[in-house]
mmCIF file of C-alpha atoms and ligand atoms in Angstrom:
data_model
loop_
_atom_site.group_PDB
_atom_site.id
_atom_site.type_symbol
_atom_site.label_atom_id
_atom_site.label_comp_id
_atom_site.label_asym_id
_atom_site.label_seq_id
_atom_site.Cartn_x
_atom_site.Cartn_y
_atom_site.Cartn_z
ATOM 1 C CA UNK A 1 8.896 -34.501 -17.597
ATOM 2 C CA UNK A 2 6.226 -31.993 -16.764
ATOM 3 C CA UNK A 3 7.198 -28.299 -16.544
ATOM 4 C CA UNK A 4 6.946 -28.587 -12.781
ATOM 5 C CA UNK A 5 9.407 -31.459 -12.677
ATOM 6 C CA UNK A 6 11.672 -29.641 -15.097
ATOM 7 C CA UNK A 7 11.633 -26.613 -12.817
ATOM 8 C CA UNK A 8 12.528 -28.727 -9.811
ATOM 9 C CA UNK A 9 15.369 -30.402 -11.722
ATOM 10 C CA UNK A 10 16.663 -26.996 -12.791
ATOM 11 C CA UNK A 11 16.504 -25.599 -9.284
ATOM 12 C CA UNK A 12 18.567 -28.582 -8.125
ATOM 13 C CA UNK A 13 21.362 -27.346 -10.395
ATOM 14 C CA UNK A 14 22.094 -24.596 -7.923
ATOM 15 C CA UNK A 15 20.503 -21.560 -6.369
ATOM 16 C CA UNK A 16 21.774 -19.297 -9.145
ATOM 17 C CA UNK A 17 19.780 -21.158 -11.753
ATOM 18 C CA UNK A 18 16.485 -21.453 -9.934
ATOM 19 C CA UNK A 19 13.600 -21.619 -12.378
ATOM 20 C CA UNK A 20 10.100 -20.707 -11.376
ATOM 21 C CA UNK A 21 7.211 -23.064 -11.577
ATOM 22 C CA UNK A 22 4.703 -21.598 -14.056
ATOM 23 C CA UNK A 23 1.567 -20.611 -12.206
ATOM 24 C CA UNK A 24 -1.808 -19.081 -12.885
ATOM 25 C CA UNK A 25 -2.746 -16.097 -10.738
ATOM 26 C CA UNK A 26 -6.369 -15.058 -10.356
ATOM 27 C CA UNK A 27 -7.868 -12.008 -8.670
ATOM 28 C CA UNK A 28 -11.528 -12.270 -7.716
ATOM 29 C CA UNK A 29 -12.644 -8.741 -6.907
ATOM 30 C CA UNK A 30 -16.100 -7.534 -5.921
ATOM 31 C CA UNK A 31 -16.855 -6.620 -9.540
ATOM 32 C CA UNK A 32 -13.889 -7.892 -11.568
ATOM 33 C CA UNK A 33 -12.290 -11.215 -12.514
ATOM 34 C CA UNK A 34 -8.645 -11.062 -13.604
ATOM 35 C CA UNK A 35 -6.345 -13.939 -14.518
ATOM 36 C CA UNK A 36 -2.795 -14.284 -15.762
ATOM 37 C CA UNK A 37 -0.153 -16.908 -16.401
ATOM 38 C CA UNK A 38 3.316 -16.238 -15.012
ATOM 39 C CA UNK A 39 5.911 -18.369 -16.841
ATOM 40 C CA UNK A 40 9.244 -19.917 -15.790
ATOM 41 C CA UNK A 41 11.049 -16.601 -16.176
ATOM 42 C CA UNK A 42 8.571 -14.746 -13.966
ATOM 43 C CA UNK A 43 7.061 -12.972 -16.960
ATOM 44 C CA UNK A 44 3.329 -12.384 -17.235
ATOM 45 C CA UNK A 45 2.848 -14.464 -20.397
ATOM 46 C CA UNK A 46 -0.891 -13.942 -20.697
ATOM 47 C CA UNK A 47 -3.472 -11.757 -18.975
ATOM 48 C CA UNK A 48 -7.208 -11.321 -19.139
ATOM 49 C CA UNK A 49 -9.670 -9.231 -17.158
ATOM 50 C CA UNK A 50 -13.437 -8.869 -17.330
ATOM 51 C CA UNK A 51 -16.461 -8.015 -15.161
ATOM 52 C CA UNK A 52 -17.247 -10.735 -12.631
ATOM 53 C CA UNK A 53 -19.981 -12.822 -14.301
ATOM 54 C CA UNK A 54 -21.308 -14.226 -11.002
ATOM 55 C CA UNK A 55 -20.574 -13.987 -7.288
ATOM 56 C CA UNK A 56 -21.827 -17.514 -6.561
ATOM 57 C CA UNK A 57 -19.061 -19.588 -4.993
ATOM 58 C CA UNK A 58 -19.609 -22.654 -7.187
ATOM 59 C CA UNK A 59 -19.605 -20.482 -10.316
ATOM 60 C CA UNK A 60 -16.276 -18.887 -9.384
ATOM 61 C CA UNK A 61 -14.632 -22.251 -8.671
ATOM 62 C CA UNK A 62 -15.882 -23.467 -12.065
ATOM 63 C CA UNK A 63 -14.643 -20.288 -13.752
ATOM 64 C CA UNK A 64 -11.174 -20.737 -12.238
ATOM 65 C CA UNK A 65 -11.192 -24.322 -13.579
ATOM 66 C CA UNK A 66 -12.121 -23.139 -17.092
ATOM 67 C CA UNK A 67 -9.536 -20.349 -16.998
ATOM 68 C CA UNK A 68 -6.751 -22.728 -15.985
ATOM 69 C CA UNK A 69 -7.864 -25.049 -18.790
ATOM 70 C CA UNK A 70 -7.627 -22.229 -21.335
ATOM 71 C CA UNK A 71 -4.114 -21.293 -20.213
ATOM 72 C CA UNK A 72 -3.117 -24.961 -20.477
ATOM 73 C CA UNK A 73 -4.310 -25.123 -24.071
ATOM 74 C CA UNK A 74 -3.089 -21.743 -25.262
ATOM 75 C CA UNK A 75 0.119 -20.812 -23.508
ATOM 76 C CA UNK A 76 1.967 -23.208 -21.269
ATOM 77 C CA UNK A 77 1.324 -25.812 -18.653
ATOM 78 C CA UNK A 78 0.908 -24.206 -15.248
ATOM 79 C CA UNK A 79 1.704 -26.373 -12.232
ATOM 80 C CA UNK A 80 -0.009 -24.251 -9.603
ATOM 81 C CA UNK A 81 -2.850 -21.806 -9.219
ATOM 82 C CA UNK A 82 -3.150 -18.930 -6.776
ATOM 83 C CA UNK A 83 -6.360 -17.022 -6.130
ATOM 84 C CA UNK A 84 -6.573 -13.608 -4.459
ATOM 85 C CA UNK A 85 -9.877 -12.827 -2.739
ATOM 86 C CA UNK A 86 -11.018 -9.757 -0.832
ATOM 87 C CA UNK A 87 -11.903 -11.416 2.430
ATOM 88 C CA UNK A 88 -10.949 -12.935 5.723
ATOM 89 C CA UNK A 89 -9.104 -16.245 5.368
ATOM 90 C CA UNK A 90 -8.331 -18.933 7.924
ATOM 91 C CA UNK A 91 -4.729 -18.665 9.212
ATOM 92 C CA UNK A 92 -3.692 -21.647 7.060
ATOM 93 C CA UNK A 93 -5.369 -19.879 4.110
ATOM 94 C CA UNK A 94 -7.391 -22.973 3.230
ATOM 95 C CA UNK A 95 -10.835 -21.526 3.937
ATOM 96 C CA UNK A 96 -12.491 -18.209 3.055
ATOM 97 C CA UNK A 97 -14.146 -17.483 6.392
ATOM 98 C CA UNK A 98 -15.888 -14.402 5.079
ATOM 99 C CA UNK A 99 -15.876 -12.422 1.846
ATOM 100 C CA UNK A 100 -18.483 -9.737 2.352
ATOM 101 C CA UNK A 101 -18.363 -8.357 -1.208
ATOM 102 C CA UNK A 102 -19.020 -11.814 -2.623
ATOM 103 C CA UNK A 103 -21.408 -13.012 0.080
ATOM 104 C CA UNK A 104 -19.239 -16.067 0.896
ATOM 105 C CA UNK A 105 -18.866 -17.697 4.310
ATOM 106 C CA UNK A 106 -16.753 -20.695 5.332
ATOM 107 C CA UNK A 107 -15.880 -21.844 1.821
ATOM 108 C CA UNK A 108 -13.043 -24.425 1.547
ATOM 109 C CA UNK A 109 -11.622 -22.674 -1.501
ATOM 110 C CA UNK A 110 -8.120 -24.156 -1.571
ATOM 111 C CA UNK A 111 -9.394 -27.753 -1.458
ATOM 112 C CA UNK A 112 -12.065 -27.052 -4.063
ATOM 113 C CA UNK A 113 -9.549 -25.379 -6.382
ATOM 114 C CA UNK A 114 -7.199 -28.338 -6.154
ATOM 115 C CA UNK A 115 -10.038 -30.750 -6.857
ATOM 116 C CA UNK A 116 -11.249 -28.679 -9.776
ATOM 117 C CA UNK A 117 -7.904 -27.937 -11.439
ATOM 118 C CA UNK A 118 -5.720 -30.863 -10.338
ATOM 119 C CA UNK A 119 -3.024 -28.308 -9.510
ATOM 120 C CA UNK A 120 -1.422 -27.204 -6.262
ATOM 121 C CA UNK A 121 -3.537 -24.262 -5.093
ATOM 122 C CA UNK A 122 -2.965 -21.281 -2.845
ATOM 123 C CA UNK A 123 -5.507 -18.743 -1.630
ATOM 124 C CA UNK A 124 -4.591 -15.278 -0.415
ATOM 125 C CA UNK A 125 -6.220 -12.092 0.769
ATOM 126 C CA UNK A 126 -6.154 -9.580 -2.098
ATOM 127 C CA UNK A 127 -4.159 -6.903 -0.261
ATOM 128 C CA UNK A 128 -1.718 -9.546 1.007
ATOM 129 C CA UNK A 129 -1.221 -10.774 -2.570
ATOM 130 C CA UNK A 130 -0.707 -7.193 -3.745
ATOM 131 C CA UNK A 131 1.889 -6.578 -1.021
ATOM 132 C CA UNK A 132 3.640 -9.777 -2.015
ATOM 133 C CA UNK A 133 3.670 -8.770 -5.698
ATOM 134 C CA UNK A 134 5.185 -5.393 -4.852
ATOM 135 C CA UNK A 135 7.840 -6.982 -2.675
ATOM 136 C CA UNK A 136 8.732 -9.474 -5.433
ATOM 137 C CA UNK A 137 8.800 -6.635 -7.954
ATOM 138 C CA UNK A 138 11.202 -4.736 -5.668
ATOM 139 C CA UNK A 139 13.646 -7.647 -5.868
ATOM 140 C CA UNK A 140 12.643 -9.476 -2.664
ATOM 141 C CA UNK A 141 14.685 -7.343 -0.264
ATOM 142 C CA UNK A 142 15.069 -8.231 3.403
ATOM 143 C CA UNK A 143 13.510 -6.082 6.111
ATOM 144 C CA UNK A 144 9.944 -4.886 6.564
ATOM 145 C CA UNK A 145 7.546 -3.567 3.926
ATOM 146 C CA UNK A 146 3.998 -2.271 4.198
ATOM 147 C CA UNK A 147 1.438 -1.771 1.434
ATOM 148 C CA UNK A 148 -1.799 0.179 1.641
ATOM 149 C CA UNK A 149 -4.420 -0.369 -1.063
ATOM 150 C CA UNK A 150 -6.585 2.728 -1.301
ATOM 151 C CA UNK A 151 -9.869 1.613 -2.807
ATOM 152 C CA UNK A 152 -13.460 1.426 -1.610
ATOM 153 C CA UNK A 153 -11.870 0.445 1.692
ATOM 154 C CA UNK A 154 -8.205 0.611 2.681
ATOM 155 C CA UNK A 155 -6.497 -2.778 2.645
ATOM 156 C CA UNK A 156 -3.078 -3.575 3.993
ATOM 157 C CA UNK A 157 -0.316 -6.108 3.570
ATOM 158 C CA UNK A 158 2.964 -6.690 5.381
ATOM 159 C CA UNK A 159 6.029 -8.581 4.214
ATOM 160 C CA UNK A 160 8.736 -9.002 6.829
ATOM 161 C CA UNK A 161 12.004 -10.791 6.055
ATOM 162 C CA UNK A 162 10.437 -12.563 3.101
ATOM 163 C CA UNK A 163 7.301 -13.724 4.889
ATOM 164 C CA UNK A 164 3.757 -12.547 4.433
ATOM 165 C CA UNK A 165 2.339 -11.687 7.850
ATOM 166 C CA UNK A 166 -1.158 -13.133 8.260
ATOM 167 C CA UNK A 167 -1.430 -13.479 12.048
ATOM 168 C CA UNK A 168 -2.960 -15.937 14.479
ATOM 169 C CA UNK A 169 -6.495 -15.503 13.120
ATOM 170 C CA UNK A 170 -5.730 -14.455 9.552
ATOM 171 C CA UNK A 171 -6.457 -10.846 10.482
ATOM 172 C CA UNK A 172 -2.987 -9.286 10.565
ATOM 173 C CA UNK A 173 -2.212 -6.193 8.493
ATOM 174 C CA UNK A 174 -5.695 -4.692 8.602
ATOM 175 C CA UNK A 175 -3.862 -1.403 8.270
ATOM 176 C CA UNK A 176 -6.882 0.472 6.952
ATOM 177 C CA UNK A 177 -8.470 0.138 10.360
ATOM 178 C CA UNK A 178 -5.674 1.582 12.455
ATOM 179 C CA UNK A 179 -7.099 4.461 14.481
ATOM 180 C CA UNK A 180 -5.693 7.739 13.194
ATOM 181 C CA UNK A 181 -8.128 10.047 15.015
ATOM 182 C CA UNK A 182 -9.548 9.259 18.436
ATOM 183 C CA UNK A 183 -13.327 9.744 18.441
ATOM 184 C CA UNK A 184 -13.186 10.401 14.725
ATOM 185 C CA UNK A 185 -15.913 9.663 12.218
ATOM 186 C CA UNK A 186 -17.573 6.233 12.372
ATOM 187 C CA UNK A 187 -16.167 3.472 10.168
ATOM 188 C CA UNK A 188 -17.920 0.523 8.495
ATOM 189 C CA UNK A 189 -15.916 -1.800 10.794
ATOM 190 C CA UNK A 190 -17.775 -0.479 13.861
ATOM 191 C CA UNK A 191 -14.844 1.556 15.168
ATOM 192 C CA UNK A 192 -14.198 5.292 14.788
ATOM 193 C CA UNK A 193 -11.464 7.379 13.238
ATOM 194 C CA UNK A 194 -9.957 4.551 11.160
ATOM 195 C CA UNK A 195 -7.506 5.331 8.368
ATOM 196 C CA UNK A 196 -10.110 4.113 5.862
ATOM 197 C CA UNK A 197 -12.479 6.881 6.959
ATOM 198 C CA UNK A 198 -9.988 9.479 5.680
ATOM 199 C CA UNK A 199 -7.883 7.820 3.005
ATOM 200 C CA UNK A 200 -10.028 5.354 1.050
ATOM 201 C CA UNK A 201 -10.950 6.302 -2.513
ATOM 202 C CA UNK A 202 -14.537 6.569 -1.313
ATOM 203 C CA UNK A 203 -13.548 8.919 1.510
ATOM 204 C CA UNK A 204 -11.420 11.131 -0.707
ATOM 205 C CA UNK A 205 -14.199 11.486 -3.263
ATOM 206 C CA UNK A 206 -16.761 12.266 -0.551
ATOM 207 C CA UNK A 207 -14.464 14.946 0.866
ATOM 208 C CA UNK A 208 -13.943 16.471 -2.590
ATOM 209 C CA UNK A 209 -17.724 16.667 -3.079
ATOM 210 C CA UNK A 210 -18.067 18.285 0.332
ATOM 211 C CA UNK A 211 -15.451 20.962 -0.395
ATOM 212 C CA UNK A 212 -16.899 21.685 -3.828
ATOM 213 C CA UNK A 213 -20.419 22.059 -2.402
ATOM 214 C CA UNK A 214 -19.233 24.268 0.473
ATOM 215 C CA UNK A 215 -17.140 26.675 -1.603
ATOM 216 C CA UNK A 216 -17.097 26.273 -5.402
ATOM 217 C CA UNK A 217 -14.530 29.068 -5.720
ATOM 218 C CA UNK A 218 -11.979 26.897 -3.880
ATOM 219 C CA UNK A 219 -12.504 24.092 -6.398
ATOM 220 C CA UNK A 220 -12.541 25.608 -9.892
ATOM 221 C CA UNK A 221 -11.314 22.495 -11.699
ATOM 222 C CA UNK A 222 -13.485 20.095 -9.719
ATOM 223 C CA UNK A 223 -16.410 22.401 -10.499
ATOM 224 C CA UNK A 224 -15.673 22.495 -14.212
ATOM 225 C CA UNK A 225 -15.115 18.712 -14.509
ATOM 226 C CA UNK A 226 -18.305 17.869 -12.653
ATOM 227 C CA UNK A 227 -20.355 20.458 -14.535
ATOM 228 C CA UNK A 228 -20.859 22.298 -11.243
ATOM 229 C CA UNK A 229 -22.646 19.312 -9.731
ATOM 230 C CA UNK A 230 -20.769 17.871 -6.714
ATOM 231 C CA UNK A 231 -22.798 14.640 -6.877
ATOM 232 C CA UNK A 232 -21.468 14.020 -10.387
ATOM 233 C CA UNK A 233 -17.834 14.065 -9.287
ATOM 234 C CA UNK A 234 -15.862 10.860 -9.997
ATOM 235 C CA UNK A 235 -12.495 9.483 -8.974
ATOM 236 C CA UNK A 236 -11.166 10.290 -12.452
ATOM 237 C CA UNK A 237 -12.243 13.926 -11.982
ATOM 238 C CA UNK A 238 -10.393 14.090 -8.683
ATOM 239 C CA UNK A 239 -7.302 12.604 -10.301
ATOM 240 C CA UNK A 240 -7.384 15.170 -13.106
ATOM 241 C CA UNK A 241 -8.037 18.063 -10.715
ATOM 242 C CA UNK A 242 -5.045 17.032 -8.602
ATOM 243 C CA UNK A 243 -2.879 16.984 -11.733
ATOM 244 C CA UNK A 244 -4.126 20.505 -12.560
ATOM 245 C CA UNK A 245 -3.370 21.671 -8.994
ATOM 246 C CA UNK A 246 -6.971 22.462 -8.047
ATOM 247 C CA UNK A 247 -6.728 23.848 -4.470
ATOM 248 C CA UNK A 248 -9.618 21.797 -3.063
ATOM 249 C CA UNK A 249 -8.396 18.611 -4.766
ATOM 250 C CA UNK A 250 -4.931 19.157 -3.296
ATOM 251 C CA UNK A 251 -6.502 19.776 0.118
ATOM 252 C CA UNK A 252 -8.245 16.392 -0.139
ATOM 253 C CA UNK A 253 -4.943 14.703 -0.962
ATOM 254 C CA UNK A 254 -3.219 16.582 1.878
ATOM 255 C CA UNK A 255 -5.784 15.403 4.425
ATOM 256 C CA UNK A 256 -5.561 11.809 3.219
ATOM 257 C CA UNK A 257 -1.774 12.099 3.265
ATOM 258 C CA UNK A 258 -1.754 13.212 6.901
ATOM 259 C CA UNK A 259 -4.009 10.299 7.867
ATOM 260 C CA UNK A 260 -1.728 7.854 6.024
ATOM 261 C CA UNK A 261 1.295 9.389 7.751
ATOM 262 C CA UNK A 262 -0.367 8.898 11.149
ATOM 263 C CA UNK A 263 -0.946 5.233 10.290
ATOM 264 C CA UNK A 264 2.621 4.890 9.038
ATOM 265 C CA UNK A 265 3.916 6.173 12.392
ATOM 266 C CA UNK A 266 2.060 3.381 14.153
ATOM 267 C CA UNK A 267 3.236 0.777 11.651
ATOM 268 C CA UNK A 268 6.794 2.030 12.206
ATOM 269 C CA UNK A 269 6.536 1.546 15.956
ATOM 270 C CA UNK A 270 5.634 -2.104 15.408
ATOM 271 C CA UNK A 271 7.648 -3.263 12.404
ATOM 272 C CA UNK A 272 10.020 -0.392 11.480
ATOM 273 C CA UNK A 273 9.191 -0.669 7.790
ATOM 274 C CA UNK A 274 11.693 0.444 5.165
ATOM 275 C CA UNK A 275 9.045 1.273 2.576
ATOM 276 C CA UNK A 276 5.397 2.261 2.565
ATOM 277 C CA UNK A 277 3.842 1.433 -0.790
ATOM 278 C CA UNK A 278 0.592 3.035 -1.907
ATOM 279 C CA UNK A 279 -1.617 1.080 -4.308
ATOM 280 C CA UNK A 280 -5.294 0.746 -5.200
ATOM 281 C CA UNK A 281 -7.367 2.965 -7.466
ATOM 282 C CA UNK A 282 -7.108 6.127 -5.350
ATOM 283 C CA UNK A 283 -3.306 6.008 -5.499
ATOM 284 C CA UNK A 284 -3.723 7.071 -9.137
ATOM 285 C CA UNK A 285 -3.748 10.665 -7.877
ATOM 286 C CA UNK A 286 -0.029 9.939 -7.948
ATOM 287 C CA UNK A 287 3.017 11.809 -6.736
ATOM 288 C CA UNK A 288 1.172 14.622 -4.857
ATOM 289 C CA UNK A 289 -0.128 11.938 -2.486
ATOM 290 C CA UNK A 290 3.363 10.513 -1.972
ATOM 291 C CA UNK A 291 4.642 14.024 -1.256
ATOM 292 C CA UNK A 292 1.818 14.754 1.191
ATOM 293 C CA UNK A 293 2.471 11.533 3.110
ATOM 294 C CA UNK A 294 6.245 12.023 3.142
ATOM 295 C CA UNK A 295 5.945 15.623 4.321
ATOM 296 C CA UNK A 296 3.572 14.691 7.136
ATOM 297 C CA UNK A 297 5.793 11.820 8.265
ATOM 298 C CA UNK A 298 8.848 14.103 8.300
ATOM 299 C CA UNK A 299 7.063 16.749 10.395
ATOM 300 C CA UNK A 300 5.697 14.370 12.990
ATOM 301 C CA UNK A 301 8.853 12.373 13.678
ATOM 302 C CA UNK A 302 9.595 12.677 17.378
ATOM 303 C CA UNK A 303 12.788 14.300 18.506
ATOM 304 C CA UNK A 304 14.901 11.828 20.399
ATOM 305 C CA UNK A 305 16.292 8.490 19.368
ATOM 306 C CA UNK A 306 16.974 8.553 15.650
ATOM 307 C CA UNK A 307 14.273 6.769 13.721
ATOM 308 C CA UNK A 308 14.884 6.544 9.988
ATOM 309 C CA UNK A 309 11.829 7.500 7.992
ATOM 310 C CA UNK A 310 10.232 4.919 5.712
ATOM 311 C CA UNK A 311 10.403 5.683 2.034
ATOM 312 C CA UNK A 312 6.951 6.317 0.584
ATOM 313 C CA UNK A 313 6.289 5.327 -3.008
ATOM 314 C CA UNK A 314 3.542 4.345 -5.393
ATOM 315 C CA UNK A 315 2.932 0.647 -6.036
ATOM 316 C CA UNK A 316 4.325 -0.481 -9.390
ATOM 317 C CA UNK A 317 2.218 -3.513 -10.271
ATOM 318 C CA UNK A 318 -1.018 -1.536 -10.686
ATOM 319 C CA UNK A 319 -4.252 -3.423 -11.176
ATOM 320 C CA UNK A 320 -2.303 -6.643 -11.852
ATOM 321 C CA UNK A 321 -0.952 -6.812 -8.304
ATOM 322 C CA UNK A 322 -3.447 -9.443 -7.142
ATOM 323 C CA UNK A 323 -2.791 -11.699 -10.130
ATOM 324 C CA UNK A 324 1.004 -11.394 -9.876
ATOM 325 C CA UNK A 325 1.087 -11.902 -6.114
ATOM 326 C CA UNK A 326 -1.260 -14.897 -6.175
ATOM 327 C CA UNK A 327 0.746 -16.525 -9.001
ATOM 328 C CA UNK A 328 4.039 -16.044 -7.191
ATOM 329 C CA UNK A 329 2.693 -17.390 -3.896
ATOM 330 C CA UNK A 330 1.329 -20.428 -5.770
ATOM 331 C CA UNK A 331 4.618 -20.965 -7.576
ATOM 332 C CA UNK A 332 6.519 -20.775 -4.314
ATOM 333 C CA UNK A 333 4.150 -23.156 -2.518
ATOM 334 C CA UNK A 334 4.406 -25.684 -5.349
ATOM 335 C CA UNK A 335 8.205 -25.486 -5.224
ATOM 336 C CA UNK A 336 8.327 -25.922 -1.444
ATOM 337 C CA UNK A 337 5.220 -27.924 -0.552
ATOM 338 C CA UNK A 338 4.011 -27.179 2.941
ATOM 339 C CA UNK A 339 3.729 -30.094 5.343
ATOM 340 C CA UNK A 340 0.173 -31.375 5.643
HETATM 341 ZN ZN1 ZN B 401 -12.521 0.760 10.584
#
């Protein structure tokens, strides 16, 4: 029997003894390619990550095929492959309608992956996969969970009662583009005052540069780390300055925290989430951001009907979230094949 068949046989023994189907998870970022094999026990048995060698669609499909082949030879036999992509997917998640960072349009990725690898394939939006990974990591609780990925942009993912919410057009959970300030600054999406304008890693760094340039005395650590040159400031500098309690760096985190809290209020009104998880590179500023968001949420809760406040926490799966989430979604789809 193949590992997949073995897993199915085992799961037939009873729900307590359910064994996962080993699956490869792959995260195709704008600049990075990451892949891992998640085994029967749910453990990440192997992981690799390197700069994306090409953005060409055909090259990536071929690379996924080679990667799956390597895992087959070296570790164990995966029965499914899941790929996380930053982009807009069709509601059935078969087609990448648009992936701006990669320059892809209307690519039938799921079909091509199955043809290339011979395995059951699943495609997911990267923030959706990350949200899924965090929910799995949390022990698959019931209720509603929201994840924000604070990177170049702000991505979002929602898991409600064990289901990933993708929407009628594959555009659900675009939480980074909730309006947090009417008539606010313009956003890349064409709207104004979006969460991403205030809380993306890009936005936080830009704000830190602005504060340092305007008043160096308010930003002693940022000034020292950047050699007094605001343009030379990096995300790592901001992270370090926050840890060292630089006033301007903390102000940046406070502003981002208030914007995230405003978005969380709106998310609450719609799904009443139990947890708001913060991931992505900019969440590396850590606990001060969690505290800023929590404090702002607590202050702005309306008086009236009791509304429990969502718990805010940092994501736990780090830069492996996409790989873990894609692998788990693939494993699940292979275990319960969807009707065609
Ligand atoms: Zn926007």
